[in-house]
PDB file of C-alpha atoms in Angstrom:
ATOM      1  CA  ASP A   1      -0.166  -0.037   0.321  1.00 60.00           C
ATOM      2  CA  ALA A   2       1.391   3.231  -1.134  1.00 60.00           C
ATOM      3  CA  LYS A   3       2.522   5.617   1.731  1.00 83.00           C
ATOM      4  CA  THR A   4       0.912   8.935   3.406  1.00 90.00           C
ATOM      5  CA  THR A   5       2.128  12.179   4.393  1.00 92.00           C
ATOM      6  CA  GLN A   6      -0.440  14.314   6.067  1.00 94.00           C
ATOM      7  CA  PRO A   7       0.749  16.863   8.700  1.00 95.00           C
ATOM      8  CA  PRO A   8       1.031  16.131  12.701  1.00 94.00           C
ATOM      9  CA  SER A   9      -1.584  19.294  13.603  1.00 96.00           C
ATOM     10  CA  MET A  10      -3.777  21.664  12.697  1.00 97.00           C
ATOM     11  CA  ASP A  11      -6.128  24.298  14.084  1.00 97.00           C
ATOM     12  CA  CYS A  12      -9.489  25.008  12.964  1.00 96.00           C
ATOM     13  CA  ALA A  13     -12.521  27.895  14.070  1.00 97.00           C
ATOM     14  CA  GLU A  14     -15.712  26.667  15.258  1.00 97.00           C
ATOM     15  CA  GLY A  15     -17.981  27.053  12.394  1.00 96.00           C
ATOM     16  CA  ARG A  16     -15.759  27.003   9.527  1.00 97.00           C
ATOM     17  CA  ALA A  17     -14.668  24.626   6.931  1.00 97.00           C
ATOM     18  CA  ALA A  18     -11.973  22.530   8.188  1.00 97.00           C
ATOM     19  CA  ASN A  19      -9.745  21.041   5.125  1.00 98.00           C
ATOM     20  CA  LEU A  20      -7.093  18.583   5.702  1.00 97.00           C
ATOM     21  CA  PRO A  21      -4.727  17.259   3.176  1.00 97.00           C
ATOM     22  CA  CYS A  22      -2.606  14.313   2.760  1.00 95.00           C
ATOM     23  CA  ASN A  23       0.258  13.512  -0.044  1.00 94.00           C
ATOM     24  CA  HIS A  24      -0.085   9.831  -1.802  1.00 91.00           C
ATOM     25  CA  SER A  25       2.436  10.311  -4.465  1.00 90.00           C
ATOM     26  CA  THR A  26       3.226   7.048  -4.999  1.00 87.00           C
ATOM     27  CA  ILE A  27      -0.539   5.921  -5.186  1.00 87.00           C
ATOM     28  CA  SER A  28      -1.076   3.212  -7.601  1.00 84.00           C
ATOM     29  CA  GLY A  29      -4.604   3.366  -9.878  1.00 83.00           C
ATOM     30  CA  ASN A  30      -5.804   1.030  -8.063  1.00 81.00           C
ATOM     31  CA  GLU A  31      -5.830   2.027  -4.350  1.00 85.00           C
ATOM     32  CA  TYR A  32      -8.422   3.666  -3.141  1.00 88.00           C
ATOM     33  CA  VAL A  33      -8.148   6.554  -0.681  1.00 91.00           C
ATOM     34  CA  TYR A  34      -9.446   6.160   2.915  1.00 91.00           C
ATOM     35  CA  TRP A  35     -10.418   8.610   5.805  1.00 94.00           C
ATOM     36  CA  TYR A  36     -10.327   7.753   9.901  1.00 95.00           C
ATOM     37  CA  ARG A  37     -10.705   9.819  12.503  1.00 96.00           C
ATOM     38  CA  GLN A  38      -9.822   8.377  16.518  1.00 96.00           C
ATOM     39  CA  ILE A  39     -11.266  10.617  19.055  1.00 95.00           C
ATOM     40  CA  HIS A  40      -9.456  10.506  22.147  1.00 89.00           C
ATOM     41  CA  SER A  41      -8.095   6.672  22.053  1.00 88.00           C
ATOM     42  CA  GLN A  42     -11.951   5.040  20.834  1.00 93.00           C
ATOM     43  CA  GLY A  43     -11.888   3.058  18.092  1.00 94.00           C
ATOM     44  CA  PRO A  44     -11.029   4.871  15.027  1.00 93.00           C
ATOM     45  CA  GLN A  45     -14.235   5.703  13.033  1.00 95.00           C
ATOM     46  CA  TYR A  46     -14.480   5.667   9.128  1.00 93.00           C
ATOM     47  CA  ILE A  47     -15.454   8.551   7.298  1.00 96.00           C
ATOM     48  CA  ILE A  48     -15.344   8.507   3.420  1.00 94.00           C
ATOM     49  CA  HIS A  49     -13.171   6.725   0.721  1.00 91.00           C
ATOM     50  CA  GLY A  50     -12.621   7.529  -2.841  1.00 92.00           C
ATOM     51  CA  LEU A  51     -10.606   6.783  -6.106  1.00 90.00           C
ATOM     52  CA  LYS A  52     -10.731   8.959  -8.285  1.00 90.00           C
ATOM     53  CA  ASN A  53     -14.331  11.077  -8.686  1.00 86.00           C
ATOM     54  CA  ASN A  54     -14.776  14.017  -5.462  1.00 93.00           C
ATOM     55  CA  GLU A  55     -17.615  11.973  -3.032  1.00 95.00           C
ATOM     56  CA  THR A  56     -19.776  13.507  -0.571  1.00 96.00           C
ATOM     57  CA  ASN A  57     -21.560  11.841   2.804  1.00 95.00           C
ATOM     58  CA  GLU A  58     -23.203  12.940   5.613  1.00 94.00           C
ATOM     59  CA  MET A  59     -20.132  13.595   7.827  1.00 93.00           C
ATOM     60  CA  ALA A  60     -17.289  15.458   4.656  1.00 97.00           C
ATOM     61  CA  SER A  61     -16.273  15.563   1.454  1.00 97.00           C
ATOM     62  CA  LEU A  62     -13.567  14.185  -0.476  1.00 97.00           C
ATOM     63  CA  ILE A  63     -11.636  15.939  -2.968  1.00 97.00           C
ATOM     64  CA  ILE A  64      -8.543  14.176  -4.906  1.00 96.00           C
ATOM     65  CA  THR A  65      -6.520  15.634  -7.073  1.00 95.00           C
ATOM     66  CA  GLU A  66      -6.990  14.931 -11.308  1.00 94.00           C
ATOM     67  CA  ASP A  67      -2.773  13.384 -10.618  1.00 94.00           C
ATOM     68  CA  ARG A  68      -4.550  11.267  -7.634  1.00 93.00           C
ATOM     69  CA  LYS A  69      -1.476  12.606  -6.046  1.00 93.00           C
ATOM     70  CA  SER A  70      -3.438  13.935  -3.175  1.00 95.00           C
ATOM     71  CA  SER A  71      -6.233  14.286  -1.322  1.00 95.00           C
ATOM     72  CA  THR A  72      -8.581  16.881   1.089  1.00 97.00           C
ATOM     73  CA  LEU A  73     -10.787  15.716   3.384  1.00 98.00           C
ATOM     74  CA  ILE A  74     -13.168  18.763   4.210  1.00 98.00           C
ATOM     75  CA  LEU A  75     -15.454  19.011   7.286  1.00 97.00           C
ATOM     76  CA  PRO A  76     -17.441  21.745   6.120  1.00 96.00           C
ATOM     77  CA  HIS A  77     -18.927  23.450   9.856  1.00 95.00           C
ATOM     78  CA  ALA A  78     -16.376  21.874  11.711  1.00 96.00           C
ATOM     79  CA  THR A  79     -17.715  21.459  15.724  1.00 96.00           C
ATOM     80  CA  LEU A  80     -15.842  20.806  19.036  1.00 96.00           C
ATOM     81  CA  ARG A  81     -16.427  17.061  18.803  1.00 95.00           C
ATOM     82  CA  ASP A  82     -14.726  17.074  15.430  1.00 97.00           C
ATOM     83  CA  THR A  83     -11.559  17.798  17.829  1.00 97.00           C
ATOM     84  CA  ALA A  84      -9.937  14.466  16.676  1.00 97.00           C
ATOM     85  CA  VAL A  85      -6.739  12.718  14.953  1.00 95.00           C
ATOM     86  CA  TYR A  86      -7.464  12.075  10.888  1.00 97.00           C
ATOM     87  CA  TYR A  87      -5.998   9.611   9.387  1.00 94.00           C
ATOM     88  CA  CYS A  88      -5.411   9.264   5.382  1.00 93.00           C
ATOM     89  CA  ILE A  89      -4.413   5.815   3.781  1.00 89.00           C
ATOM     90  CA  VAL A  90      -4.510   3.809   0.934  1.00 85.00           C
ATOM     91  CA  ARG A  91      -5.573   1.002   0.153  1.00 77.00           C
ATOM     92  CA  VAL A  92      -5.390  -1.558  -2.734  1.00 67.00           C
ATOM     93  CA  THR A  93      -8.596  -3.589  -2.466  1.00 60.00           C
ATOM     94  CA  SER A  94      -8.023  -6.600  -4.083  1.00 57.00           C
ATOM     95  CA  ASN A  95      -5.281  -8.981  -2.918  1.00 58.00           C
ATOM     96  CA  THR A  96      -4.088  -8.508   0.229  1.00 65.00           C
ATOM     97  CA  GLY A  97      -5.157  -7.743   4.386  1.00 68.00           C
ATOM     98  CA  LYS A  98      -2.358  -5.248   5.354  1.00 72.00           C
ATOM     99  CA  LEU A  99      -3.774  -1.875   6.086  1.00 74.00           C
ATOM    100  CA  ILE A 100      -1.052   1.053   7.150  1.00 76.00           C
ATOM    101  CA  PHE A 101      -2.377   3.662   9.262  1.00 80.00           C
ATOM    102  CA  GLY A 102       0.266   6.690   9.101  1.00 80.00           C
ATOM    103  CA  GLN A 103       0.424   8.903  11.885  1.00 84.00           C
ATOM    104  CA  GLY A 104      -2.145  10.623  11.649  1.00 92.00           C
ATOM    105  CA  THR A 105      -3.522  14.485  11.466  1.00 96.00           C
ATOM    106  CA  THR A 106      -4.205  16.472  15.016  1.00 96.00           C
ATOM    107  CA  LEU A 107      -7.249  18.852  14.502  1.00 97.00           C
ATOM    108  CA  GLN A 108      -8.042  21.244  17.260  1.00 97.00           C
ATOM    109  CA  VAL A 109     -11.296  23.119  16.540  1.00 97.00           C
ATOM    110  CA  LYS A 110     -11.045  26.311  18.365  1.00 96.00           C
ATOM    111  CA  PRO A 111     -14.582  28.061  19.784  1.00 95.00           C
TER     112      PRO A 111
ATOM    113  CA  GLU B   1     -26.803  -2.545  16.814  1.00 84.00           C
ATOM    114  CA  ALA B   2     -23.934  -3.503  14.472  1.00 82.00           C
ATOM    115  CA  GLN B   3     -20.842  -3.700  16.738  1.00 93.00           C
ATOM    116  CA  VAL B   4     -17.426  -5.014  17.288  1.00 97.00           C
ATOM    117  CA  THR B   5     -17.210  -5.854  20.943  1.00 97.00           C
ATOM    118  CA  GLN B   6     -13.458  -7.015  22.532  1.00 97.00           C
ATOM    119  CA  ASN B   7     -13.134  -8.113  26.174  1.00 97.00           C
ATOM    120  CA  PRO B   8     -11.394  -7.265  28.668  1.00 97.00           C
ATOM    121  CA  ARG B   9     -11.666  -3.365  28.344  1.00 97.00           C
ATOM    122  CA  TYR B  10      -9.017  -2.927  30.794  1.00 97.00           C
ATOM    123  CA  LEU B  11      -6.225  -5.426  31.924  1.00 96.00           C
ATOM    124  CA  ILE B  12      -3.573  -5.109  34.354  1.00 96.00           C
ATOM    125  CA  THR B  13      -1.257  -8.294  34.103  1.00 95.00           C
ATOM    126  CA  VAL B  14       2.040 -10.094  35.225  1.00 96.00           C
ATOM    127  CA  THR B  15       5.017 -11.325  32.375  1.00 97.00           C
ATOM    128  CA  GLY B  16       4.627 -14.637  31.199  1.00 96.00           C
ATOM    129  CA  LYS B  17       1.126 -15.016  32.222  1.00 96.00           C
ATOM    130  CA  LYS B  18      -1.066 -16.621  29.436  1.00 97.00           C
ATOM    131  CA  LEU B  19      -3.850 -14.206  28.518  1.00 97.00           C
ATOM    132  CA  THR B  20      -6.581 -13.836  25.845  1.00 97.00           C
ATOM    133  CA  VAL B  21      -8.081 -10.967  24.502  1.00 98.00           C
ATOM    134  CA  THR B  22     -11.429 -11.451  22.564  1.00 98.00           C
ATOM    135  CA  CYS B  23     -13.099 -10.023  19.921  1.00 98.00           C
ATOM    136  CA  SER B  24     -16.143 -10.542  17.999  1.00 98.00           C
ATOM    137  CA  GLN B  25     -18.516  -9.418  15.074  1.00 97.00           C
ATOM    138  CA  ASN B  26     -22.242  -9.237  14.642  1.00 96.00           C
ATOM    139  CA  MET B  27     -21.845  -7.881  11.039  1.00 93.00           C
ATOM    140  CA  ASN B  28     -20.910 -11.400   9.196  1.00 93.00           C
ATOM    141  CA  HIS B  29     -18.005  -9.526   7.894  1.00 93.00           C
ATOM    142  CA  GLU B  30     -15.368 -11.797   6.323  1.00 91.00           C
ATOM    143  CA  TYR B  31     -12.449 -10.055   7.560  1.00 91.00           C
ATOM    144  CA  MET B  32     -11.264  -9.463  10.594  1.00 93.00           C
ATOM    145  CA  SER B  33      -7.827  -7.506  11.998  1.00 93.00           C
ATOM    146  CA  TRP B  34      -5.990  -6.701  15.192  1.00 96.00           C
ATOM    147  CA  TYR B  35      -4.037  -3.304  15.979  1.00 95.00           C
ATOM    148  CA  ARG B  36      -2.285  -2.015  18.655  1.00 96.00           C
ATOM    149  CA  GLN B  37      -1.740   1.415  19.577  1.00 95.00           C
ATOM    150  CA  ASP B  38       1.724   3.100  20.954  1.00 93.00           C
ATOM    151  CA  PRO B  39       2.280   7.084  21.377  1.00 88.00           C
ATOM    152  CA  GLY B  40       4.371   8.289  18.693  1.00 82.00           C
ATOM    153  CA  LEU B  41       3.622   4.591  16.510  1.00 84.00           C
ATOM    154  CA  GLY B  42       0.141   4.799  15.523  1.00 84.00           C
ATOM    155  CA  LEU B  43      -1.655   2.256  14.509  1.00 89.00           C
ATOM    156  CA  ARG B  44       0.178  -0.639  13.699  1.00 91.00           C
ATOM    157  CA  GLN B  45      -1.189  -4.113  12.394  1.00 91.00           C
ATOM    158  CA  ILE B  46      -0.732  -7.220  14.340  1.00 95.00           C
ATOM    159  CA  TYR B  47      -2.776 -10.193  12.311  1.00 95.00           C
ATOM    160  CA  TYR B  48      -5.477 -10.468  10.246  1.00 92.00           C
ATOM    161  CA  SER B  49      -8.020 -13.214   8.977  1.00 92.00           C
ATOM    162  CA  MET B  50      -9.788 -13.188   5.251  1.00 89.00           C
ATOM    163  CA  ASN B  51     -12.244 -15.155   6.330  1.00 90.00           C
ATOM    164  CA  VAL B  52     -12.715 -18.713   8.423  1.00 94.00           C
ATOM    165  CA  GLU B  53      -9.454 -20.722   9.069  1.00 93.00           C
ATOM    166  CA  VAL B  54      -7.710 -17.961   6.565  1.00 92.00           C
ATOM    167  CA  THR B  55      -4.867 -16.092   8.712  1.00 94.00           C
ATOM    168  CA  ASP B  56      -1.551 -13.727   8.219  1.00 92.00           C
ATOM    169  CA  LYS B  57       0.473 -11.615   9.343  1.00 92.00           C
ATOM    170  CA  GLY B  58       0.568  -8.167   9.756  1.00 90.00           C
ATOM    171  CA  ASP B  59       3.182  -5.628  10.341  1.00 89.00           C
ATOM    172  CA  VAL B  60       4.228  -6.566  14.582  1.00 95.00           C
ATOM    173  CA  PRO B  61       3.099 -10.316  14.894  1.00 97.00           C
ATOM    174  CA  GLU B  62       6.309 -11.252  17.063  1.00 97.00           C
ATOM    175  CA  GLY B  63       4.628 -12.335  20.371  1.00 97.00           C
ATOM    176  CA  TYR B  64       0.948 -13.055  19.654  1.00 98.00           C
ATOM    177  CA  LYS B  65      -1.178 -16.069  17.901  1.00 98.00           C
ATOM    178  CA  VAL B  66      -4.740 -15.271  16.395  1.00 98.00           C
ATOM    179  CA  SER B  67      -7.338 -17.572  15.710  1.00 96.00           C
ATOM    180  CA  ARG B  68     -10.014 -18.067  13.116  1.00 97.00           C
ATOM    181  CA  LYS B  69     -12.595 -20.980  13.585  1.00 97.00           C
ATOM    182  CA  GLU B  70     -16.155 -18.950  13.255  1.00 96.00           C
ATOM    183  CA  LYS B  71     -16.594 -16.239  11.484  1.00 96.00           C
ATOM    184  CA  ARG B  72     -17.872 -13.817  14.417  1.00 97.00           C
ATOM    185  CA  ASN B  73     -14.560 -14.183  16.434  1.00 98.00           C
ATOM    186  CA  PHE B  74     -11.138 -13.405  16.335  1.00 98.00           C
ATOM    187  CA  PRO B  75      -9.252 -13.937  19.828  1.00 98.00           C
ATOM    188  CA  LEU B  76      -5.774 -12.283  20.092  1.00 98.00           C
ATOM    189  CA  ILE B  77      -3.256 -14.406  22.622  1.00 98.00           C
ATOM    190  CA  LEU B  78      -0.411 -13.083  24.289  1.00 97.00           C
ATOM    191  CA  GLU B  79       1.455 -16.552  25.109  1.00 95.00           C
ATOM    192  CA  SER B  80       4.001 -15.030  27.793  1.00 97.00           C
ATOM    193  CA  PRO B  81       3.140 -11.231  27.528  1.00 97.00           C
ATOM    194  CA  SER B  82       5.709  -8.960  28.079  1.00 97.00           C
ATOM    195  CA  PRO B  83       6.121  -5.569  29.324  1.00 97.00           C
ATOM    196  CA  ASN B  84       6.619  -4.134  25.818  1.00 96.00           C
ATOM    197  CA  GLN B  85       3.079  -5.391  24.823  1.00 98.00           C
ATOM    198  CA  THR B  86       1.814  -2.849  27.168  1.00 98.00           C
ATOM    199  CA  SER B  87      -0.487  -0.703  24.391  1.00 97.00           C
ATOM    200  CA  LEU B  88      -4.105  -0.129  23.545  1.00 97.00           C
ATOM    201  CA  TYR B  89      -5.591  -2.816  21.437  1.00 98.00           C
ATOM    202  CA  PHE B  90      -7.952  -2.869  18.596  1.00 97.00           C
ATOM    203  CA  CYS B  91     -10.336  -5.156  16.721  1.00 97.00           C
ATOM    204  CA  ALA B  92     -11.852  -4.585  13.656  1.00 94.00           C
ATOM    205  CA  SER B  93     -14.114  -6.465  11.022  1.00 94.00           C
ATOM    206  CA  SER B  94     -15.095  -5.367   7.234  1.00 90.00           C
ATOM    207  CA  TRP B  95     -17.346  -7.308   4.674  1.00 84.00           C
ATOM    208  CA  GLY B  96     -14.654  -8.597   2.849  1.00 72.00           C
ATOM    209  CA  ARG B  97     -10.832  -7.998   1.435  1.00 63.00           C
ATOM    210  CA  ASN B  98     -11.789  -5.824  -0.931  1.00 60.00           C
ATOM    211  CA  THR B  99     -12.896  -2.835   1.370  1.00 66.00           C
ATOM    212  CA  GLY B 100     -11.010  -0.425   4.019  1.00 69.00           C
ATOM    213  CA  GLU B 101     -14.053   0.542   5.497  1.00 84.00           C
ATOM    214  CA  LEU B 102     -13.383  -1.057   8.903  1.00 89.00           C
ATOM    215  CA  PHE B 103     -15.718  -1.045  12.067  1.00 93.00           C
ATOM    216  CA  PHE B 104     -13.474  -0.517  14.834  1.00 94.00           C
ATOM    217  CA  GLY B 105     -14.258  -1.989  18.565  1.00 96.00           C
ATOM    218  CA  GLU B 106     -13.783   0.651  21.623  1.00 95.00           C
ATOM    219  CA  GLY B 107     -10.158  -1.194  22.140  1.00 97.00           C
ATOM    220  CA  SER B 108      -8.742  -3.676  24.991  1.00 98.00           C
ATOM    221  CA  ARG B 109      -5.904  -1.115  27.115  1.00 97.00           C
ATOM    222  CA  LEU B 110      -3.495  -3.656  28.322  1.00 97.00           C
ATOM    223  CA  THR B 111      -0.877  -3.349  30.872  1.00 97.00           C
ATOM    224  CA  VAL B 112       1.907  -6.144  31.812  1.00 97.00           C
ATOM    225  CA  LEU B 113       3.769  -5.579  34.795  1.00 96.00           C
TER     226      LEU B 113
END
């Protein structure tokens, strides 16, 4: 699986959009981008995933660049409860069960 | 309610005393996996299972064993725990190998003295 690079930490004002970047420059054509978040020491929670096209669900939007070398997770109206560690991972969907999490980005939403 | 259940949630034990952390899911998922999380090292995969009777090593399998005798259960066994296995452990499951949409348990915090 391709390696991902994320900034270690970010701040965001409550009510504003939080834009979390992820670099995955070595991604292969059949690797999906997944985003998770972990609040305190709870189990990580799946947020969203995509392959090429931008995706949106009730939690967030995922923007993937045309060359697929990077992506951005967007929380449109961040709340204090969105304070968490956000992980971006890439996954080949067909062969192996290995899944590699990086260090993630700690997002601090401030009042 | 769809969930992944781990037990125990907290455990303090001593070096060398065999222990098992159980993991059970009620979603009929094929794929199950164990992770450990340590400060500064993030989540690291220990073992995974693609289906019943099929298990394979992750990135940090040393000192651990697993079994998958039935679909819903995937216990993590520490035959002779050591202090360097003090960690927060997570079990996760998903529909199959072709998805990274994992459902995680709430975690088991293990301390080995």
